[in-house]
Tab-separated table of C-alpha atoms in Angstrom:
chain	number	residue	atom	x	y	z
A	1	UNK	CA	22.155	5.277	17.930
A	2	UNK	CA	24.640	4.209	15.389
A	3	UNK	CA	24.321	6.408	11.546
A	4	UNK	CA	22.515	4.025	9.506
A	5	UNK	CA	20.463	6.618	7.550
A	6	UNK	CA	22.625	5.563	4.419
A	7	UNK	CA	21.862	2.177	4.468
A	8	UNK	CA	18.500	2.267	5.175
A	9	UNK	CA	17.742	5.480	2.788
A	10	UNK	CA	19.444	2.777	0.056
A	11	UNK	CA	17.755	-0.179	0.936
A	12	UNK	CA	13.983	1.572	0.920
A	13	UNK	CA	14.932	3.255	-2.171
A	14	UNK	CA	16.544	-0.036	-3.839
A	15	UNK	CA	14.848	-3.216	-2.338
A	16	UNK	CA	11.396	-1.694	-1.291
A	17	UNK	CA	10.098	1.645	-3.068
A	18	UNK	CA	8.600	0.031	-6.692
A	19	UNK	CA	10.422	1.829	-9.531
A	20	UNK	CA	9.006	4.432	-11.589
A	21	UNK	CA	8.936	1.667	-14.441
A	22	UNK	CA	6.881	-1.048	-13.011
A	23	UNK	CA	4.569	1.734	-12.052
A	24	UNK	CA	4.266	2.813	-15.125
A	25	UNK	CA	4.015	-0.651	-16.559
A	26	UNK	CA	0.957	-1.790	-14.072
A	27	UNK	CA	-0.883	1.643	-14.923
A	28	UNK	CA	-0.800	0.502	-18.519
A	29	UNK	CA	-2.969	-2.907	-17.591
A	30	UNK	CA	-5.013	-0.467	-15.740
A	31	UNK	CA	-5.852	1.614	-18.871
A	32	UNK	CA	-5.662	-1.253	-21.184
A	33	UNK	CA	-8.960	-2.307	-18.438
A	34	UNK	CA	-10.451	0.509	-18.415
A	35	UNK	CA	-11.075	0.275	-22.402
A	36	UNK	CA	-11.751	-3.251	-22.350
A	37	UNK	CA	-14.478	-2.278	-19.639
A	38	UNK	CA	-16.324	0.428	-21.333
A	39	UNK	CA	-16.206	-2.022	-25.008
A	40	UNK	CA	-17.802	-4.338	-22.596
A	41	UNK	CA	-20.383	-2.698	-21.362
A	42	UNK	CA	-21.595	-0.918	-24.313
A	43	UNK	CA	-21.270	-4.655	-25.884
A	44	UNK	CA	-23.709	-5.741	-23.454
A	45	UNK	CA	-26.112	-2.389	-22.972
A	46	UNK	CA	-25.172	-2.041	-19.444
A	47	UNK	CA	-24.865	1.440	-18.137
A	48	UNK	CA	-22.022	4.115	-18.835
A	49	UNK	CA	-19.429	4.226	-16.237
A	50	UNK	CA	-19.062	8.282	-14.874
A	51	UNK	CA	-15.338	7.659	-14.570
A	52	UNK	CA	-12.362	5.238	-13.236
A	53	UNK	CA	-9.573	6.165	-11.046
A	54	UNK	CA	-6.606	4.425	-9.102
A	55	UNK	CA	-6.339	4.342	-5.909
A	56	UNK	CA	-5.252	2.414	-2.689
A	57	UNK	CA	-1.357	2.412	-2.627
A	58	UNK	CA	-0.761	2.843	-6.182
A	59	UNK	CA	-2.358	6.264	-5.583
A	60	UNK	CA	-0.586	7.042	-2.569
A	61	UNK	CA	2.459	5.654	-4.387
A	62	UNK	CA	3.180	3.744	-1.025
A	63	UNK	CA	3.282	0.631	-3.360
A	64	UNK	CA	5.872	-1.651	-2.528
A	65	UNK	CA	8.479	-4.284	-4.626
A	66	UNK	CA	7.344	-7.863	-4.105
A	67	UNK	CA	9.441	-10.544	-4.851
A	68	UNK	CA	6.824	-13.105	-6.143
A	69	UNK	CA	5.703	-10.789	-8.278
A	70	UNK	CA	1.981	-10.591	-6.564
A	71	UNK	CA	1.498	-6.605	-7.974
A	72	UNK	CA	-2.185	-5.167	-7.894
A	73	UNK	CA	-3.070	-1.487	-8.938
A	74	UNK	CA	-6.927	-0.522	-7.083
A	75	UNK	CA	-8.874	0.870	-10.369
A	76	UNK	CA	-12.623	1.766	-9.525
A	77	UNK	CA	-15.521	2.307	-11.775
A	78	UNK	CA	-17.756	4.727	-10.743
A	79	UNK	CA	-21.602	4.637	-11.944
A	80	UNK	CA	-24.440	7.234	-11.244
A	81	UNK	CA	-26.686	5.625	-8.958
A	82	UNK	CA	-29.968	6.058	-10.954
A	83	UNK	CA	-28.153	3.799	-13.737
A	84	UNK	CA	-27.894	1.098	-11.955
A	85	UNK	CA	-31.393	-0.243	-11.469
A	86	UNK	CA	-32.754	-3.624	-12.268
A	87	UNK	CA	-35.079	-4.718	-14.436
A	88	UNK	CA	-37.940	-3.602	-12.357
A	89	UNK	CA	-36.858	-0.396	-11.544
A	90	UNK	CA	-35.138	-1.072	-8.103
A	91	UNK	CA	-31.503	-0.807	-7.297
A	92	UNK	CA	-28.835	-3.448	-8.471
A	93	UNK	CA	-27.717	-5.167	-5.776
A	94	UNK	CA	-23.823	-5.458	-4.949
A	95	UNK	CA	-23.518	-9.088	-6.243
A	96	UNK	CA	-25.647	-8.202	-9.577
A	97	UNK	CA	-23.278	-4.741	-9.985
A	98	UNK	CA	-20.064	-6.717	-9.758
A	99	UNK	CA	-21.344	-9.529	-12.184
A	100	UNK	CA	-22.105	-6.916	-14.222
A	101	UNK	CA	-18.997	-5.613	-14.112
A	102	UNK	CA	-17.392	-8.746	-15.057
A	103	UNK	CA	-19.114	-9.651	-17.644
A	104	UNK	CA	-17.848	-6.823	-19.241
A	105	UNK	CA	-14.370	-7.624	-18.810
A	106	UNK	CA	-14.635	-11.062	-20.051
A	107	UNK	CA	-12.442	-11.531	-22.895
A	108	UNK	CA	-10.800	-14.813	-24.845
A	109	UNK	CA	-7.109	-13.484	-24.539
A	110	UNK	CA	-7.139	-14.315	-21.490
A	111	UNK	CA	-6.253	-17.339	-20.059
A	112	UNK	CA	-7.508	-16.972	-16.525
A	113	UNK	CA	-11.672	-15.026	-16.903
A	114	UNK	CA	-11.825	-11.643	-14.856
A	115	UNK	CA	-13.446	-13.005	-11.937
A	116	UNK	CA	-16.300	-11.015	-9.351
A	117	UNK	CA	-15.107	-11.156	-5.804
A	118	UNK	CA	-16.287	-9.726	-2.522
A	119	UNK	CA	-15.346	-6.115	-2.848
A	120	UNK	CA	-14.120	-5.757	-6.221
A	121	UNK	CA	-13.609	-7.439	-10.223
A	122	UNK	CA	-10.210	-9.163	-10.413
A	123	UNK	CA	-8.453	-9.162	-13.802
A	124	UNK	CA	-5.453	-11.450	-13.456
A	125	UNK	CA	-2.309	-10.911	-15.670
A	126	UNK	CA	-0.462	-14.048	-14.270
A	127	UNK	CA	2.162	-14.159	-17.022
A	128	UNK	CA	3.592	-10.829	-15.962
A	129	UNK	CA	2.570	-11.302	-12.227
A	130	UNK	CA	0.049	-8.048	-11.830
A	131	UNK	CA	-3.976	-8.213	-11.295
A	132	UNK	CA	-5.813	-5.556	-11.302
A	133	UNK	CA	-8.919	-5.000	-9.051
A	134	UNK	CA	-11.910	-3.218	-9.896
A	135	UNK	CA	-13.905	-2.246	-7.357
A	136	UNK	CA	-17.747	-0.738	-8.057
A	137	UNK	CA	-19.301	2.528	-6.761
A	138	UNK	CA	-22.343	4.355	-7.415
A	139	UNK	CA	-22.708	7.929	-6.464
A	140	UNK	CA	-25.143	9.376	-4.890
A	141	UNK	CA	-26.253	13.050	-4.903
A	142	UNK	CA	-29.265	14.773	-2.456
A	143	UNK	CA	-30.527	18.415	-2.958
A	144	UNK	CA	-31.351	20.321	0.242
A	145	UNK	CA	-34.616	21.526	-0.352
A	146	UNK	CA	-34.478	24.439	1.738
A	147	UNK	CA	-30.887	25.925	0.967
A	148	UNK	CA	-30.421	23.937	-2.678
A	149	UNK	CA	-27.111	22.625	-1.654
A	150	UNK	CA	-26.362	19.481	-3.337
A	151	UNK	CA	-24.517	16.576	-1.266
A	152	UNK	CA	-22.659	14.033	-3.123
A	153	UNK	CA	-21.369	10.351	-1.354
A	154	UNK	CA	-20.289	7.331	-2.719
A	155	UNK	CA	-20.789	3.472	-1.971
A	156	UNK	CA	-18.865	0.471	-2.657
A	157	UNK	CA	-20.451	-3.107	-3.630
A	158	UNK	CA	-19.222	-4.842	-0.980
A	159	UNK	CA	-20.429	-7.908	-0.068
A	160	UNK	CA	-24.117	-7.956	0.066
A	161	UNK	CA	-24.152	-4.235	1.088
A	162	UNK	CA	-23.408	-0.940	-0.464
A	163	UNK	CA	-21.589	0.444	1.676
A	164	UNK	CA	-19.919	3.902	2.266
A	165	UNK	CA	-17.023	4.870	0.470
A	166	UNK	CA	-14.742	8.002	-0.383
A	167	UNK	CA	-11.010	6.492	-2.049
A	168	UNK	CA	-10.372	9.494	-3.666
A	169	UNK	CA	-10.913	11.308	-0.009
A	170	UNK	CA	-8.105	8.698	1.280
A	171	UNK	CA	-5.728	9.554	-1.614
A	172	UNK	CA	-6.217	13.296	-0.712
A	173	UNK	CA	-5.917	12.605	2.887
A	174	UNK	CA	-2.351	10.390	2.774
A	175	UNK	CA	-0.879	13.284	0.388
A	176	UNK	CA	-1.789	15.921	2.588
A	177	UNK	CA	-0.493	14.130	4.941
A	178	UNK	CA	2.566	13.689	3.697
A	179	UNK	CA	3.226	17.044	2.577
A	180	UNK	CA	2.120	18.449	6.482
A	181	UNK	CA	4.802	15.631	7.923
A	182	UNK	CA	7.881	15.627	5.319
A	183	UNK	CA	9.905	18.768	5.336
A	184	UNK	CA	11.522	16.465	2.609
A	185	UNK	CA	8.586	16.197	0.208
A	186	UNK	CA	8.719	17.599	-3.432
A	187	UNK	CA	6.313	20.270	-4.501
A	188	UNK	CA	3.352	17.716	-5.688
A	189	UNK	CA	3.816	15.648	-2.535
A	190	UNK	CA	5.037	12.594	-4.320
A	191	UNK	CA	7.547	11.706	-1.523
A	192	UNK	CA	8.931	12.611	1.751
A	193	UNK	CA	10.538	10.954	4.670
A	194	UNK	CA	7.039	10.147	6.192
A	195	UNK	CA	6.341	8.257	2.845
A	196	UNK	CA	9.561	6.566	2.861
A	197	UNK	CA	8.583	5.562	6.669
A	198	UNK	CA	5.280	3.912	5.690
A	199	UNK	CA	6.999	1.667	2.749
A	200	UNK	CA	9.819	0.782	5.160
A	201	UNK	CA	6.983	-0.382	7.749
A	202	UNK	CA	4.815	-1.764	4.977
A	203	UNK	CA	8.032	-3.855	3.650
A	204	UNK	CA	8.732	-5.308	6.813
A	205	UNK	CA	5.513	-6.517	7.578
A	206	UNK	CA	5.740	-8.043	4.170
A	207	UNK	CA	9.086	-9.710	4.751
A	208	UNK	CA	8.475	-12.819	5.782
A	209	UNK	CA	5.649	-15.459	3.605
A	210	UNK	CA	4.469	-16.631	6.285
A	211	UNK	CA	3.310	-13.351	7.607
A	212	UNK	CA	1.019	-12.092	4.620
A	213	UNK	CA	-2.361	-13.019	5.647
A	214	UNK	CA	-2.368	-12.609	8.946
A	215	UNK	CA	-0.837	-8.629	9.206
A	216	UNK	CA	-2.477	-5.602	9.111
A	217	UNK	CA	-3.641	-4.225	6.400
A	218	UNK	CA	-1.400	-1.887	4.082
A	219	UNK	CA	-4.389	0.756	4.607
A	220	UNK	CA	-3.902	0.149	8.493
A	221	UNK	CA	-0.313	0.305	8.498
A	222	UNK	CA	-0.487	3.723	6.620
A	223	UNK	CA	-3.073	4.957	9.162
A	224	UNK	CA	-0.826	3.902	12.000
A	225	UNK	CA	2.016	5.645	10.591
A	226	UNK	CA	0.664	8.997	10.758
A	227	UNK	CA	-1.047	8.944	13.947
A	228	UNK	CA	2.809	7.950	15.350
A	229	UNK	CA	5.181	9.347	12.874
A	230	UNK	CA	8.239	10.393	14.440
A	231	UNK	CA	10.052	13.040	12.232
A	232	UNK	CA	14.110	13.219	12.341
A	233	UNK	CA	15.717	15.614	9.604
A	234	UNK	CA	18.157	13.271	7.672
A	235	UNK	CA	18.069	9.964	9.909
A	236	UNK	CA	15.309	8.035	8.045
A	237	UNK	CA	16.749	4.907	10.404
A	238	UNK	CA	15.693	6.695	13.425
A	239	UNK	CA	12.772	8.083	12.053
A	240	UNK	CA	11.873	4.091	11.024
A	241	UNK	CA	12.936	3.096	14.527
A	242	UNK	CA	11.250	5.412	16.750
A	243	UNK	CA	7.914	5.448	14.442
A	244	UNK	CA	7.731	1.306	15.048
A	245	UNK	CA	8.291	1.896	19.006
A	246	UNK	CA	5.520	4.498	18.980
A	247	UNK	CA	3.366	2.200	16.693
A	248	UNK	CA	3.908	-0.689	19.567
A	249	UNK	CA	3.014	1.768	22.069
A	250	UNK	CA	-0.243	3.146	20.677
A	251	UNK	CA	-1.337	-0.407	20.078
A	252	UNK	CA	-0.978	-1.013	23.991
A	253	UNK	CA	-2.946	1.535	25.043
A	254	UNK	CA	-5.259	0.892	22.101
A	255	UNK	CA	-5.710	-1.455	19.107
A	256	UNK	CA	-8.718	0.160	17.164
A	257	UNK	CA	-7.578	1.987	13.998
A	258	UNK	CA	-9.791	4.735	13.194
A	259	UNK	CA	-10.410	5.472	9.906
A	260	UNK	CA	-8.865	8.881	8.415
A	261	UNK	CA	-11.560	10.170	6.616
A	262	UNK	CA	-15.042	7.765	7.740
A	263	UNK	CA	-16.633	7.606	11.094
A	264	UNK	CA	-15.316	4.269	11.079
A	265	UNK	CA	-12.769	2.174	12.193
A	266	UNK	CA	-10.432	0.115	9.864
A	267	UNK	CA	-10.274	-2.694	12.340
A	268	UNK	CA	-11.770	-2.723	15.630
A	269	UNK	CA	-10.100	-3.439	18.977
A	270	UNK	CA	-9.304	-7.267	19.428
A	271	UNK	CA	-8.180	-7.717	15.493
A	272	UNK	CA	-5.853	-10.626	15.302
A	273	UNK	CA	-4.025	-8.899	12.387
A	274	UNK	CA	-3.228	-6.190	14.347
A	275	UNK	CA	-2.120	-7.739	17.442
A	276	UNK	CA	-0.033	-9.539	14.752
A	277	UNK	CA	1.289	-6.788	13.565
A	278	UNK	CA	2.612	-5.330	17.124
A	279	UNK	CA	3.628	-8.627	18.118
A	280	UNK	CA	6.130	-8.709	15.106
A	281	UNK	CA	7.957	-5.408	16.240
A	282	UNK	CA	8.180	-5.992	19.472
A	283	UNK	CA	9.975	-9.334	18.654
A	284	UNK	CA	11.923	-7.962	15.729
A	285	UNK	CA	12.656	-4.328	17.040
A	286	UNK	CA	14.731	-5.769	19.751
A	287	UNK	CA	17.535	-6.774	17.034
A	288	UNK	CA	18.463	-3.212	16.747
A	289	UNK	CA	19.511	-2.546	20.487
A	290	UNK	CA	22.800	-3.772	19.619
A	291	UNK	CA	22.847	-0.228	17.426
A	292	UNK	CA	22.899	2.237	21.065
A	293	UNK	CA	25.898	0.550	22.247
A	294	UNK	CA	29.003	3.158	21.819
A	295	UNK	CA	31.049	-0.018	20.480
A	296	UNK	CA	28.785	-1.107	17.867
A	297	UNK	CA	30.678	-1.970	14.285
A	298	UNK	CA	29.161	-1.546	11.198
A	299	UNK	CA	29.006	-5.397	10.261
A	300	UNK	CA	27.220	-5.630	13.972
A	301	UNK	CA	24.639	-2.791	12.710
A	302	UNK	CA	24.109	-4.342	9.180
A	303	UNK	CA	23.743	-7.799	10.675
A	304	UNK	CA	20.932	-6.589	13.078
A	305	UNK	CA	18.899	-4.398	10.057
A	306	UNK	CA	19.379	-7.664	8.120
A	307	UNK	CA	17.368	-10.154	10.931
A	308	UNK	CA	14.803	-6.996	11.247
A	309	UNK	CA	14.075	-7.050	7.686
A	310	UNK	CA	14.872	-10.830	7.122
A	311	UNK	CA	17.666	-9.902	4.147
A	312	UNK	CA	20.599	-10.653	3.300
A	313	UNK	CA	21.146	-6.934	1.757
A	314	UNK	CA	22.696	-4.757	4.426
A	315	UNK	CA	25.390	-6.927	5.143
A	316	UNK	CA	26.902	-6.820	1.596
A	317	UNK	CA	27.269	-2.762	2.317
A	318	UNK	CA	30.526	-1.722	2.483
A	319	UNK	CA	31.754	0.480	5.912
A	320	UNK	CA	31.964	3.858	4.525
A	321	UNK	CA	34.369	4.767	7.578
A	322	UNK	CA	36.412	2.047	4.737
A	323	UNK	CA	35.969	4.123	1.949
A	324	UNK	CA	38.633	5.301	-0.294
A	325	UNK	CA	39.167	9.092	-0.782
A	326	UNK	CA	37.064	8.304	-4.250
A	327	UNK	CA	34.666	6.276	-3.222
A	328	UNK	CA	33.808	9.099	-0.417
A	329	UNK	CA	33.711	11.950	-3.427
A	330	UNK	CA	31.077	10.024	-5.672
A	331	UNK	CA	28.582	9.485	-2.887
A	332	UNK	CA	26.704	5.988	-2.109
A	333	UNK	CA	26.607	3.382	-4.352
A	334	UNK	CA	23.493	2.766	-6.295
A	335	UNK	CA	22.419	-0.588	-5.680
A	336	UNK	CA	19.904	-1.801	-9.119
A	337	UNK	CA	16.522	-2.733	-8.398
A	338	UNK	CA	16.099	-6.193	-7.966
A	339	UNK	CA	19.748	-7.169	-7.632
A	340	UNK	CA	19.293	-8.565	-4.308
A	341	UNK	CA	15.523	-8.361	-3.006
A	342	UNK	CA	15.571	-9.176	0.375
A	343	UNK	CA	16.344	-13.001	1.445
A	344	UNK	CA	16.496	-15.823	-1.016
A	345	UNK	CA	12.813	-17.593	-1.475
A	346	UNK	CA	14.411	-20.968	0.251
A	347	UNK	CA	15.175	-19.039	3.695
A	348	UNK	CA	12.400	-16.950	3.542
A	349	UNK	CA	9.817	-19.419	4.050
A	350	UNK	CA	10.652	-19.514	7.735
């Protein structure tokens, strides 16, 4: 297979990976929320939250750039159970611990109201293209009355339902992860080729407008990622390739996702987003065969990584077999963030 690893490395870390600045920038709405939050609820005598924390892919820093600006950061509030009771003693429902929720957030500086959803509170920042979602969880806690062990569990107000929950156990899970697949990953387990794998996979199923509610499910993709991660020292491109083949593969044999840390599945066999999903690499994998033929150039390669990813990016790359003696010496260029993202919004609409 042709040496792409240079390209691709650069496009991940230019085009998809979200800069250490914008995450900084959306964790600031995040704690500007969380204090806006606890004013709210002491405003209104509703009971003490126990604690927030991110989570999702900001946690798992698997967040990715998106051109129209769509950014969300996962903050839950946690409660004790025993708080949150009704007036008549009994437990809040889901609906009434959401509203709750946002009628603590409501505040006149902004122009669009926090609103209560299905799983979570969403706080929109519109001007600066960010929301920020607050799901709700109560935790439980059991004694053992025999050995005095204490259990602790957590549930999410979803829908009508509390329903079973661990984030923070997903968080752990996807570092861990990481830090068991990348030989490349720093001490804390911030990155690693099997990280840079899931954005790459998570950025192409993101490519394309048309494409965004009817794909899996960041969570999903993540989850099929590890279960088919195919390590190569050095050649993220291959590493990319081969990973999407195996994904395609594994969804053959079997489309359920199983869920990494419930006895659960994320999506059961016969999801349409998944079959979407597969469907879109087997039809968009096929552009890179030109990249095993012994002949293939380098405006050939970058040409076929550009209709995979739907770009115009690779193909403004220079051929480093062109490279001047200089050029060679100070190592790949740096492309800025945001110089190019992807295609342009008129083509990408396709």
């Amino acid at each position: 297979m042709k040496d792409c690893s240079e390209q691709v490395a650069g496009f991940e870390r230019s085009e998809v990976r979200m800069s250490e600045d914008d995450r900084a920038d959306i964790f600031g709405k995040a704690k500007t929320n969380r204090g806006r939050l606890k004013s709210g609820l002491d405003r209104n005598g509703s009971p003490k939250a126990i604690g927030s924390r991110t989570q999702g892919s900001y946690a798992m820093r698997t967040m990715i750039q998106h051109d129209r600006g769509d950014y969300d950061v996962d903050d839950g509030v946690y409660f004790k159970r025993d708080s949150l009771k009704n007036d008549q003693g009994e437990d809040k429902s889901p609906e009434d611990a959401r509203k709750m929720v946002s009628d603590a957030l409501q505040d006149g500086r902004f122009a669009d109201q926090p609103e209560p959803r299905n799983n979570c509170v969403r706080v929109y920042y519109k001007q600066e293209g960010y929301h920020v979602d607050v799901p709700v969880y109560r935790e439980n806690r059991t004694t053992d009355p025999f050995t005095g062990a204490e259990k602790k569990w957590f549930e999410i107000a979803a829908g009508d339902k509390w329903r079973k929950s661990d984030p923070l156990a997903n968080t752990q899970w996807f570092k861990d992860e990481n830090k068991k697949k990348s030989p490349d990953a720093t001490a804390n387990g911030n990155d690693g080729q099997f990280m840079r794998i899931v954005r790459l996979v998570k950025g192409f199923a993101r490519s394309r407008y048309g494409w965004s509610n009817k794909i899996a499910s960041g969570f999903a993709i993540s989850k099929l990622v590890c279960d088919n991660f195919a390590r190569d020292d050095g050649r993220d491109d291959r590493a990319f390739r081969q990973t999407m083949k195996n994904i395609s593969f594994a969804l053959s044999l079997s489309d359920a996702i199983r869920h990494p840390v419930l006895d659960e599945n994320i999506s059961e066999s016969g999801d349409a987003k998944t079959a979407f999903l597969k469907e879109k690499i087997d039809e968009n994998l096929k552009h890179l065969d030109v990249l095993d033929e012994a002949d293939c150039t380098h405006e050939e390669a970058m040409k076929a990584w550009d209709n995979l990813f739907f770009t115009d990016w690779f193909s403004k790359q220079p051929d480093p077999s062109k490279k001047s003696k200089v050029e060679k010496a100070s190592g790949p260029a740096v492309i800025k963030q945001g110089e190019s993202r992807y295609a342009s919004k008129e083509t990408r609409h396709a």
